[in-house]
Coordinates of C-alpha atoms and ligand atoms in Angstrom, one line a residue:
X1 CA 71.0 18.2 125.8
X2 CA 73.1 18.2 129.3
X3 CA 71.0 19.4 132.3
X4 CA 74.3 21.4 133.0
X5 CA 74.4 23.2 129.6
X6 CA 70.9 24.5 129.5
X7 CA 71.4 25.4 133.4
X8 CA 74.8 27.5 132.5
X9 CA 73.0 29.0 129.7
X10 CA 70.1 30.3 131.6
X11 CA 72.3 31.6 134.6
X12 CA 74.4 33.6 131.6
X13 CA 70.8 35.2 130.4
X14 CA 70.2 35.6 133.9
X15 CA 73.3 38.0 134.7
X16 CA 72.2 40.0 131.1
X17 CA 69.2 40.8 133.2
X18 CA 70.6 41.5 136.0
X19 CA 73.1 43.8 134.2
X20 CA 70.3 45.9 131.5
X21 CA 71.4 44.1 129.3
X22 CA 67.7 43.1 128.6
X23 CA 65.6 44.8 129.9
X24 CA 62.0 44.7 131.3
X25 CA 59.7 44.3 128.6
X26 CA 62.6 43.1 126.3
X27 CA 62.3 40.1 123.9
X28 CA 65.0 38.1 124.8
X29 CA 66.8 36.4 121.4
X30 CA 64.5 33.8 119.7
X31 CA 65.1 30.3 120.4
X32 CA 66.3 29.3 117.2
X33 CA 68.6 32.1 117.0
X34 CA 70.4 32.1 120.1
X35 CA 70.6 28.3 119.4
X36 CA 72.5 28.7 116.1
X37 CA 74.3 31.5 117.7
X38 CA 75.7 29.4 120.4
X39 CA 76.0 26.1 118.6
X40 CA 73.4 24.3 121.0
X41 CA 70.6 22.9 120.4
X42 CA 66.9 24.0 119.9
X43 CA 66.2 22.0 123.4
X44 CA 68.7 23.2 124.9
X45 CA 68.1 27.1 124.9
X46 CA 64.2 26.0 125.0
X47 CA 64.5 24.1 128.3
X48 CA 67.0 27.4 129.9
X49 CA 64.1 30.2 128.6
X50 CA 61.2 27.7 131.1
X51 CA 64.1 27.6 134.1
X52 CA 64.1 31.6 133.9
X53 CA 60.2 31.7 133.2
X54 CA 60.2 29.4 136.4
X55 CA 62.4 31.5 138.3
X56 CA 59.6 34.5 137.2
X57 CA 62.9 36.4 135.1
X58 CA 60.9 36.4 131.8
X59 CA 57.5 35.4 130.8
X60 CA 56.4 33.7 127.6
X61 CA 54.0 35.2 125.2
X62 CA 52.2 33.1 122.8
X63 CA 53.6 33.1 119.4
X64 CA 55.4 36.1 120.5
X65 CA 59.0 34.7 122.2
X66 CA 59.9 34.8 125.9
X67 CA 59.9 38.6 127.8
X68 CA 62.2 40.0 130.9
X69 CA 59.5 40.4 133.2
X70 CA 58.5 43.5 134.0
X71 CA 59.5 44.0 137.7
X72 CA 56.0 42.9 139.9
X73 CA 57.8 46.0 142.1
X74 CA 58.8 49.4 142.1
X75 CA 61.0 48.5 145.1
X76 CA 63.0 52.0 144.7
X77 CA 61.6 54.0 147.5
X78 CA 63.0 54.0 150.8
X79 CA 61.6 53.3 153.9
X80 CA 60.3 56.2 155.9
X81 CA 61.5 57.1 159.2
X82 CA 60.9 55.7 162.0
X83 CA 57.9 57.3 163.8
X84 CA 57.5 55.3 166.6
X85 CA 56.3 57.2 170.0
X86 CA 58.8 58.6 171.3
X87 CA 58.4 57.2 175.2
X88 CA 60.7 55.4 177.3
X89 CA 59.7 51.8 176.5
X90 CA 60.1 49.0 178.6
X91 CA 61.3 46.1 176.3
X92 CA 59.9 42.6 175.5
X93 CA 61.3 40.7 172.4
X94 CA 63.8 38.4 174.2
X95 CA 61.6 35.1 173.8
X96 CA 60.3 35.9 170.8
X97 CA 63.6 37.5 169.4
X98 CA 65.5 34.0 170.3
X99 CA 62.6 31.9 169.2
X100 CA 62.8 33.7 165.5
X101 CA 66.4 33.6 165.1
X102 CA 66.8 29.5 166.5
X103 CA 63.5 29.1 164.3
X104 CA 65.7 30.8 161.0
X105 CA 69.2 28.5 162.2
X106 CA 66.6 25.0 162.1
X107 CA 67.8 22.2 159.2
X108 CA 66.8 22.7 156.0
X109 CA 65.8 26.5 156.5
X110 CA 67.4 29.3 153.9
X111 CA 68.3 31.1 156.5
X112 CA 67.9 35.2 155.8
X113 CA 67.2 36.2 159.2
X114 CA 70.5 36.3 161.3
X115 CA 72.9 39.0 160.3
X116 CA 75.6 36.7 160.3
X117 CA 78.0 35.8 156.6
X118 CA 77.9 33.1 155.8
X119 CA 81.3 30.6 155.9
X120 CA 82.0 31.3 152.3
X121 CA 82.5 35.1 153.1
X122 CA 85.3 34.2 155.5
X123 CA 88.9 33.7 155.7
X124 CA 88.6 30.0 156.7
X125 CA 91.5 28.4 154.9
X126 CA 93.7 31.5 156.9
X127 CA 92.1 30.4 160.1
X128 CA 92.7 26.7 159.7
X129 CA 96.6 27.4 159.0
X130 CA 97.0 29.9 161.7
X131 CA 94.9 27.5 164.4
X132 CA 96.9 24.6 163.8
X133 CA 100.0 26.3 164.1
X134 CA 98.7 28.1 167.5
X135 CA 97.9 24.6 168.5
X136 CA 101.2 23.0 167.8
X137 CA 103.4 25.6 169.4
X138 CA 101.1 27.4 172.0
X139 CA 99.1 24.9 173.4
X140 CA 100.2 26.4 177.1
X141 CA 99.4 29.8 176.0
X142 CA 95.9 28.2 174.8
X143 CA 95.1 26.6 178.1
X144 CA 95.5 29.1 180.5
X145 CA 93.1 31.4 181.0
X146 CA 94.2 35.2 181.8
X147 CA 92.1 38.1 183.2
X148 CA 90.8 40.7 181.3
X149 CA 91.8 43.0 179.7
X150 CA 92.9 40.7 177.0
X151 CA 95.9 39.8 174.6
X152 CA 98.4 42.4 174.4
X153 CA 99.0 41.4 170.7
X154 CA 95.4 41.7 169.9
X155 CA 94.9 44.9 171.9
X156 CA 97.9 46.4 169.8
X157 CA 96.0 45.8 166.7
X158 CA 92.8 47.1 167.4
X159 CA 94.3 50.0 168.4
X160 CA 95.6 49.9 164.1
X161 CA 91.8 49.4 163.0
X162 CA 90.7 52.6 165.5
X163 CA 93.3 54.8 164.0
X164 CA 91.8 53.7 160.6
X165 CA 88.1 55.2 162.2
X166 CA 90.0 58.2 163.1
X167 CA 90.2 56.9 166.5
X168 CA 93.8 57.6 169.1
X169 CA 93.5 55.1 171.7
X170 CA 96.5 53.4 173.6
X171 CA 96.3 49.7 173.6
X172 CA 96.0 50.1 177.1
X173 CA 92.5 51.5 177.0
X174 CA 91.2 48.4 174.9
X175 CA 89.4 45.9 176.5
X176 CA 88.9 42.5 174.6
X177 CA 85.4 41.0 175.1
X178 CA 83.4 37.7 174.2
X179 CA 82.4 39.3 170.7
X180 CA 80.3 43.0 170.9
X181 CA 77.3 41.8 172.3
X182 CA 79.5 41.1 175.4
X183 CA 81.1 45.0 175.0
X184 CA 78.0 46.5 174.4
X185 CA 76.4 44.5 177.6
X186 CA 79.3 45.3 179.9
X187 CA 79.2 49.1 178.9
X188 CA 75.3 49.5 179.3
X189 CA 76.0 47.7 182.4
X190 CA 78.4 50.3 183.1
X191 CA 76.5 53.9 182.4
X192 CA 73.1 52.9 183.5
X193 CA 71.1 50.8 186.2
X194 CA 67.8 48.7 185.8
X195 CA 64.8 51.5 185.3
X196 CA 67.2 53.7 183.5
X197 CA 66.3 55.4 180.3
X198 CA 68.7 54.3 176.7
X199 CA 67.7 56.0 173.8
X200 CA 68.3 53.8 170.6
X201 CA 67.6 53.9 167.4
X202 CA 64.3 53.1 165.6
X203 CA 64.8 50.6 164.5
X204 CA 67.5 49.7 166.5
X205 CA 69.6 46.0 166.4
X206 CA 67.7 43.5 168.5
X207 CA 70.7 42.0 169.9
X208 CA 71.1 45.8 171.9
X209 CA 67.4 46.0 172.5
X210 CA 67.6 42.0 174.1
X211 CA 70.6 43.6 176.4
X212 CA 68.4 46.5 177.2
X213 CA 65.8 44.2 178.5
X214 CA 68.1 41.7 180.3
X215 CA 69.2 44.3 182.4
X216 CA 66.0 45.8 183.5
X217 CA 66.6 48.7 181.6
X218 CA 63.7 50.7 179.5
X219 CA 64.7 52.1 175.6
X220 CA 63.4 55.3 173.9
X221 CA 63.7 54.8 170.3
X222 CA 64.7 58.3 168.4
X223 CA 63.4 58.0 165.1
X224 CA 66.2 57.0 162.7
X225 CA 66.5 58.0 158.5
X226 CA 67.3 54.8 156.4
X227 CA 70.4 56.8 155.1
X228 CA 71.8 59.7 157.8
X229 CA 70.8 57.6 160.8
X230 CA 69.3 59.0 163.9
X231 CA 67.9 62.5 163.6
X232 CA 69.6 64.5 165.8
X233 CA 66.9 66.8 166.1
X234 CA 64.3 64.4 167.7
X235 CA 67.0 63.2 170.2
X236 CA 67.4 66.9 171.2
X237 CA 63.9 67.2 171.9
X238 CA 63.7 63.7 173.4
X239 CA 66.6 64.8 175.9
X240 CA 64.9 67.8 176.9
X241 CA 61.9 65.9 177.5
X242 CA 63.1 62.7 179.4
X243 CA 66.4 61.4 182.1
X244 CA 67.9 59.5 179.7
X245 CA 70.9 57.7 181.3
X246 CA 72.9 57.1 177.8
X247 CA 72.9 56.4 174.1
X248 CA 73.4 53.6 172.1
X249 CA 73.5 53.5 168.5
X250 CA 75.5 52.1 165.2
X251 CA 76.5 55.2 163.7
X252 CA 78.2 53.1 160.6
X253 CA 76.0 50.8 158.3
X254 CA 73.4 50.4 160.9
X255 CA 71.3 46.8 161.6
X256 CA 68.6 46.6 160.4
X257 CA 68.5 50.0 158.1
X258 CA 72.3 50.5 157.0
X259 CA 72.4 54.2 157.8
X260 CA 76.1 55.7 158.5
X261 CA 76.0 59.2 160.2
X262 CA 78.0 61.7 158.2
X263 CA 80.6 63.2 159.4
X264 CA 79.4 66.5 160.6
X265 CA 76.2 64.5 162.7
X266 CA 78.3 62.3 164.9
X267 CA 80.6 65.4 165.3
X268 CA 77.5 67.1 166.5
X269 CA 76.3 63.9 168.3
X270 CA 79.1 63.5 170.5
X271 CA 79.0 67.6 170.9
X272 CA 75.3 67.6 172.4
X273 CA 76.1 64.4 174.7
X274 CA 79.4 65.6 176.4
X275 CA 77.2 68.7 176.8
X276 CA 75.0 67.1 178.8
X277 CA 77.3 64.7 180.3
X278 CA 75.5 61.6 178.5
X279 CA 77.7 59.0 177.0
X280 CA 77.4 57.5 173.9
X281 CA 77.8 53.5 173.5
X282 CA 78.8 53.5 170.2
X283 CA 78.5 50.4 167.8
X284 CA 81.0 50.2 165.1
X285 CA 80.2 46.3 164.0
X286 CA 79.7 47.2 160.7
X287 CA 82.2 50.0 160.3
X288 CA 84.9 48.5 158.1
X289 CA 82.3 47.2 155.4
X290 CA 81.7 50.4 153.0
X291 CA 80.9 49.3 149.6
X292 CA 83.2 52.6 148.3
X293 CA 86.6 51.4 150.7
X294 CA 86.6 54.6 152.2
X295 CA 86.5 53.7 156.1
X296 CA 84.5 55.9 158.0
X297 CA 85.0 57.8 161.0
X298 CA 83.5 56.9 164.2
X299 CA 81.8 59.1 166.7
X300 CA 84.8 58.1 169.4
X301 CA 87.1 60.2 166.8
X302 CA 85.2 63.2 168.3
X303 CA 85.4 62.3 171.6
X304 CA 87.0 64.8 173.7
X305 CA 85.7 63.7 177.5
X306 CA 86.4 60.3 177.3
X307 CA 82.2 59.8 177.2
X308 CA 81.9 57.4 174.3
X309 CA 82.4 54.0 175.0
X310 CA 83.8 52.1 171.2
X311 CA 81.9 49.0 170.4
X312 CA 83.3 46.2 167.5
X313 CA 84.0 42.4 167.1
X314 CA 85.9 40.5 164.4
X315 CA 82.4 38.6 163.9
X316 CA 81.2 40.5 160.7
X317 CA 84.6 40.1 159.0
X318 CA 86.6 36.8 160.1
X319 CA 83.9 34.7 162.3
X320 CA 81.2 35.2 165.0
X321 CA 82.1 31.9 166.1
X322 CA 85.3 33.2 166.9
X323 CA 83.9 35.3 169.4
X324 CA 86.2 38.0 169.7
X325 CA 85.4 41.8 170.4
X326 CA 86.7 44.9 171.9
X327 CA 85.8 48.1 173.2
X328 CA 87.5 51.4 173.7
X329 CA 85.3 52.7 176.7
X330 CA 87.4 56.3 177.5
X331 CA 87.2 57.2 181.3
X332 CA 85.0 54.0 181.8
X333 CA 87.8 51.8 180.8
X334 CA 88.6 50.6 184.3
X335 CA 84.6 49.9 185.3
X336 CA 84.6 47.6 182.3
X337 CA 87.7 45.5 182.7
X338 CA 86.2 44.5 186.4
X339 CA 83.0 43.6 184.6
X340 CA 84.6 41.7 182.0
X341 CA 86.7 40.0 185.2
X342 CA 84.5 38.7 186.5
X343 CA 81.6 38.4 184.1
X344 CA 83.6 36.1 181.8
X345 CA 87.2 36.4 183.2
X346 CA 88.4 36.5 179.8
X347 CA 88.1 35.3 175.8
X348 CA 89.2 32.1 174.9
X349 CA 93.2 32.8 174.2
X350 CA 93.4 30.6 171.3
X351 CA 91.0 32.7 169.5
X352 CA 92.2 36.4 170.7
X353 CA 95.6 35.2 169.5
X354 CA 94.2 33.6 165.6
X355 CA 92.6 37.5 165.1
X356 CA 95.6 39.1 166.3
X357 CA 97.6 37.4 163.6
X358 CA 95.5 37.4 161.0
X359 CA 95.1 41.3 161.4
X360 CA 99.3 41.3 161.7
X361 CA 99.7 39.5 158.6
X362 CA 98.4 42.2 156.4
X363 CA 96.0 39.5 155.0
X364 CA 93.3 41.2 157.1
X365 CA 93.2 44.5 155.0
X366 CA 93.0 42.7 151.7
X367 CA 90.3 39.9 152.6
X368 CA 88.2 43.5 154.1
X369 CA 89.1 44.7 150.5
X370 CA 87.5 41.1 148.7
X371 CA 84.6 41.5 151.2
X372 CA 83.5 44.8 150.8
X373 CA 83.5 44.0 147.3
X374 CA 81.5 40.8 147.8
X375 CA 78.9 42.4 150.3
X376 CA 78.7 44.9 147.9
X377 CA 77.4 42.5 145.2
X378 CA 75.4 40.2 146.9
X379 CA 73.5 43.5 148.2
X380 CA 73.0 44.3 144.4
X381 CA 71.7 41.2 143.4
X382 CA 69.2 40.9 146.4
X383 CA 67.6 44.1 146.0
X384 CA 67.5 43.2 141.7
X385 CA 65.7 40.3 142.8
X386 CA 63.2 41.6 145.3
X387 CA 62.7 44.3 142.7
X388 CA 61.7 41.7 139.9
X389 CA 59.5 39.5 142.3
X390 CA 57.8 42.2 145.0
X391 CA 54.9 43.9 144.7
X392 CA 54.8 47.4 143.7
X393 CA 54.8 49.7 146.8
X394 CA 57.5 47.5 148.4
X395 CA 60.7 49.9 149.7
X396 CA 64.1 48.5 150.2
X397 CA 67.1 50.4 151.5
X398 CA 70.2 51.4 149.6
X399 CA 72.9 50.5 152.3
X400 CA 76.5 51.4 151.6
X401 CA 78.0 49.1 153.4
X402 CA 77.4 46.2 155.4
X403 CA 75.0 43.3 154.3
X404 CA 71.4 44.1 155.6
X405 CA 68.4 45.2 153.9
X406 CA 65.1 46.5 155.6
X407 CA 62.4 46.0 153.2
X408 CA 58.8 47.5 153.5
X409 CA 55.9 45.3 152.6
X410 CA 53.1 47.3 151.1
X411 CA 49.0 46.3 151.5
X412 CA 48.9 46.0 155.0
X413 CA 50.8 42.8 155.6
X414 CA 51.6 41.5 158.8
X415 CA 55.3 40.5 159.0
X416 CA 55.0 38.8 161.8
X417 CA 52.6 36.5 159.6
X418 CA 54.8 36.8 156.3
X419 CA 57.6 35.5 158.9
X420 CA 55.3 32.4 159.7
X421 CA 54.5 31.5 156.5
X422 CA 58.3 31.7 155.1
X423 CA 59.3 29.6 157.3
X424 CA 56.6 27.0 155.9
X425 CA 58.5 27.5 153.1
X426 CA 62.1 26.5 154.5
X427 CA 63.1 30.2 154.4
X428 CA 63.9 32.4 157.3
X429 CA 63.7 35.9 157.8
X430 CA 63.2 38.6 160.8
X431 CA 59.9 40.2 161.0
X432 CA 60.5 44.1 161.7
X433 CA 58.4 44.3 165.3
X434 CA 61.5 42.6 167.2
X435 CA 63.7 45.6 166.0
X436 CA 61.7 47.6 168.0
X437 CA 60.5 48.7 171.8
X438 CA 57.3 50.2 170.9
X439 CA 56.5 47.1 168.6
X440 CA 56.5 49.1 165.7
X441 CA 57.6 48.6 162.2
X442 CA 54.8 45.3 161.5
X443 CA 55.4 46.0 157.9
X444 CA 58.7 45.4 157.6
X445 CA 61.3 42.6 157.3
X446 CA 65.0 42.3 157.5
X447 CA 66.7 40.1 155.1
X448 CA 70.5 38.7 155.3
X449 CA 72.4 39.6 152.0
X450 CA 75.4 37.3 153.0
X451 CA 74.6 34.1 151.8
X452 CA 76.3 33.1 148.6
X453 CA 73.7 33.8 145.6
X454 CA 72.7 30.6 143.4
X455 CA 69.6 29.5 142.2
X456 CA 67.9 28.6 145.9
X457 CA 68.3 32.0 146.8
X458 CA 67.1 33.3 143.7
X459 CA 63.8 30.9 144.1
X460 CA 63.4 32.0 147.7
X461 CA 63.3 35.5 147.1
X462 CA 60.5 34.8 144.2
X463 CA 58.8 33.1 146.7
X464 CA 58.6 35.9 149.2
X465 CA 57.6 38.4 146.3
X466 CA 54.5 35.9 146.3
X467 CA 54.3 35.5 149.9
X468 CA 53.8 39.5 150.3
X469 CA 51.0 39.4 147.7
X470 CA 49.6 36.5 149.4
X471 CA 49.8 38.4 153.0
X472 CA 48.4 41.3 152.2
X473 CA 45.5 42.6 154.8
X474 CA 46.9 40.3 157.6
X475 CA 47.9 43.5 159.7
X476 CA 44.9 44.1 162.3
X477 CA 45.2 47.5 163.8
Ligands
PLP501 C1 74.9 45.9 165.0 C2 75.4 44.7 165.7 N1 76.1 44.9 166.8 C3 76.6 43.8 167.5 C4 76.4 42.5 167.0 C5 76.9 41.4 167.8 O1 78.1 40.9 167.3 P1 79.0 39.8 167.9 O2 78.6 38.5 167.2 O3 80.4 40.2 167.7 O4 78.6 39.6 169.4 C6 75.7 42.3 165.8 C7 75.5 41.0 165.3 O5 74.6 40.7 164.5 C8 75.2 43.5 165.1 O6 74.6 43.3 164.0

């Protein structure tokens, strides 16, 4: 018997699960059947049924035959909305925000906490041709610094991926940024002081709640549905109630939840702000990753007064590392190119000019085609797997895009404790509190789908199903 046939065997039973094939409660084919069947030995399909009973796929009965598992969880609800007070909040999760995510990055930890794909889900063999070409035959372009606003090349095709969100911009409204953390600091900076009120959404992406803090500011979270996004009637109530200064939300495949606002609600959105003179910082980093290759629109499509400021990076699609973002910021275009001036004078040219011909090239469109695809299946097989090793009770979102799940941890566990343990365990994840101003969502954890699914992953997410049973009762009220 080769290690590698029994292991190939038990990864094809594996995907039969996955698929219905077999089902929960199913006998899988007897031993020596599936052996004659396949021409392999007895030992052979014996030693791949114990890998799947190890990784808690099927169970053996005695004198029975092996069993797909029934799943330990019902993980098909979705998490409630967010009810956390609705108060201007001033924020605290920088330290502990940084510590997490440096804590998930550490050697020899699985790292599912950072929303970042991993290298396999990006264009790297593009990159390396089109940097060492840049390199040979630009190398004075690549030295030389310019001021904002950025490459004309790559502001010219932005401008392409807006009009694909339903957005008309002229290049010359585009600003390029270090990524859209950068974008989304310099507009904040730009529509509010320190002491001024954001409303976000709850949960809303730490990264934007970290800004909000750096600059003084305080956050109001508007609770947020796992599916529609923010409810539109509570941030009517919560404008009538308090001076809030702007919004900010990611009104396509949100972190952590992977809502997308239809149509109609960031119509209405963007109707009720430019009512009221508010703008909107929108966040679009996730907009080009629907599962169903329909791109959707953004809010900034229904902008009329120039009052939403466009948010996005190339990070979720060609390379964080790249660090190149953009913004469209409307009739506050001019107040953020003399931020980005002299904030970071401008983004490294060698990699503002990689993006801008990777996106020319046509190759962009097809690798978002192969990714959305990808994303698409590694969100499948994560939520399968939680399902199979969870406890019942435990919820998990249904994004459409994008690569995040929020999963709620039933029994009164204490994520920030589930968090501790994990990483015991060489496995990182975020625990919900540090998506959130008020410090609410305990129970909840975000988990990064985009990390190429093999049998490590597979055994980490069994041992987190364990680890939730294990940490029930830790929350103290
Ligand atoms: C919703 C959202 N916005 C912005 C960012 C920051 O992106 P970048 O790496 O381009 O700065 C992230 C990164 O995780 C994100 O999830």
């Amino acid at each position: 018997m080769t290690e590698v046939l029994y292991r190939q065997l038990a990864d094809e039973v594996a995907r039969r699960i996955d698929e219905g094939v077999y089902r929960p409660g199913e006998r899988l084919p007897s031993i020596r059947g599936l052996a004659g069947q396949r021409g392999v030995s007895i030992a052979t399909v014996q030693a791949a049924y114990e890998l799947l009973e190890s990784r808690r796929l099927v169970e053996s009965r005695p004198q029975s035959g092996f069993y797909v598992r029934h799943p330990v969880a019902a993980a098909t609800g979705e998490p409630p909305m967010g009810d956390g007070p609705v108060l201007p909040t001033t924020v605290s999760v920088r330290n502990e925000a940084t510590a997490a995510l440096q804590r998930c990055e550490a050697d020899g930890v699985l790292n599912l906490g950072a929303a970042l794909p991993a290298p396999e889900f990006l264009p790297r063999r593009q990159l390396q041709r089109i940097l060492s070409r840049l390199a040979r035959h630009h190398i004075d372009e690549i030295v030389m610094a310019r001021f904002a606003p950025g490459l004309d090349a790559l502001r010219q095709e932005v401008v392409k991926r807006l009009a694909d969100a339903g957005c008309h911009v002229s290049p010359r409204e585009v600003v390029i940024t270090n990524g859209c953390q950068e974008a989304l600091n310099l507009c904040l900076r730009t529509v509010a002081r320190p002491g001024d009120t954001i409303a976000i959404e709850g949960p809303a992406y730490v990264g934007l709640l970290q800004a909000i803090e750096s600059l003084g500011m305080k956050a109001l979270e508007i609770p947020t549905d796992p599916r529609d996004g923010v409810s539109l009637e509570a941030l009517a109530l919560a404008l009538e109630q308090w001076d809030v200064r702007a919004c900010a939300f990611v009104t396509t495949n949100s972190n952590p939840v992977g809502a997308s606002m239809p149509d109609e609600a960031k119509q209405r959105l963007v109707a009720m702000l430019a009512a009221r003179g508010i703008p909107l910082v929108e966040d679009d980093e996730f907009g080009d990753l629907n599962y169903n290759r329909t791109r959707p629109r953004a809010a900034k499509a229904f902008d009329e007064h120039g009052l939403v400021l466009y948010c996005s990076s190339a990070s979720k699609s060609i390379g964080s590392g790249l660090r190149v973002g953009w913004c469209a910021p409307g009739r506050f275009e001019n107040d953020v190119e003399f931020l980005k001036s002299f904030s970071s004078v401008s983004s490294p040219p060698i990699c503002q000019m990689a993006v801008a011909e990777f996106m020319a090239s046509g190759g962009y469109e097809r690798h978002i085609r192969r990714l959305q695809s990808a994303y698409a299946e590694q969100v499948q097989r994560f939520i399968a797997a939680i399902s199979r090793a969870f406890p019942r009770g435990t919820t998990v979102t249904r994004p459409r895009g994008g690569y995040v799940l929020w999963v709620g941890l039933p029994g009164g566990v204490d994520a920030a404790v589930f968090h501790e343990r994990a990483l015991a365990e060489g496995i990182g994840v975020m625990p919900g509190h540090l998506f959130s101003a008020a410090g609410g969502f305990r129970q909840f954890i975000r988990l990064n789908a985009a990390v190429p699914w093999d049998e490590a992953v597979e055994t980490a997410i069994a041992a987190l199903g364990r680890l939730a049973v294990e940490t029930a009762g830790t929350l103290r009220s």
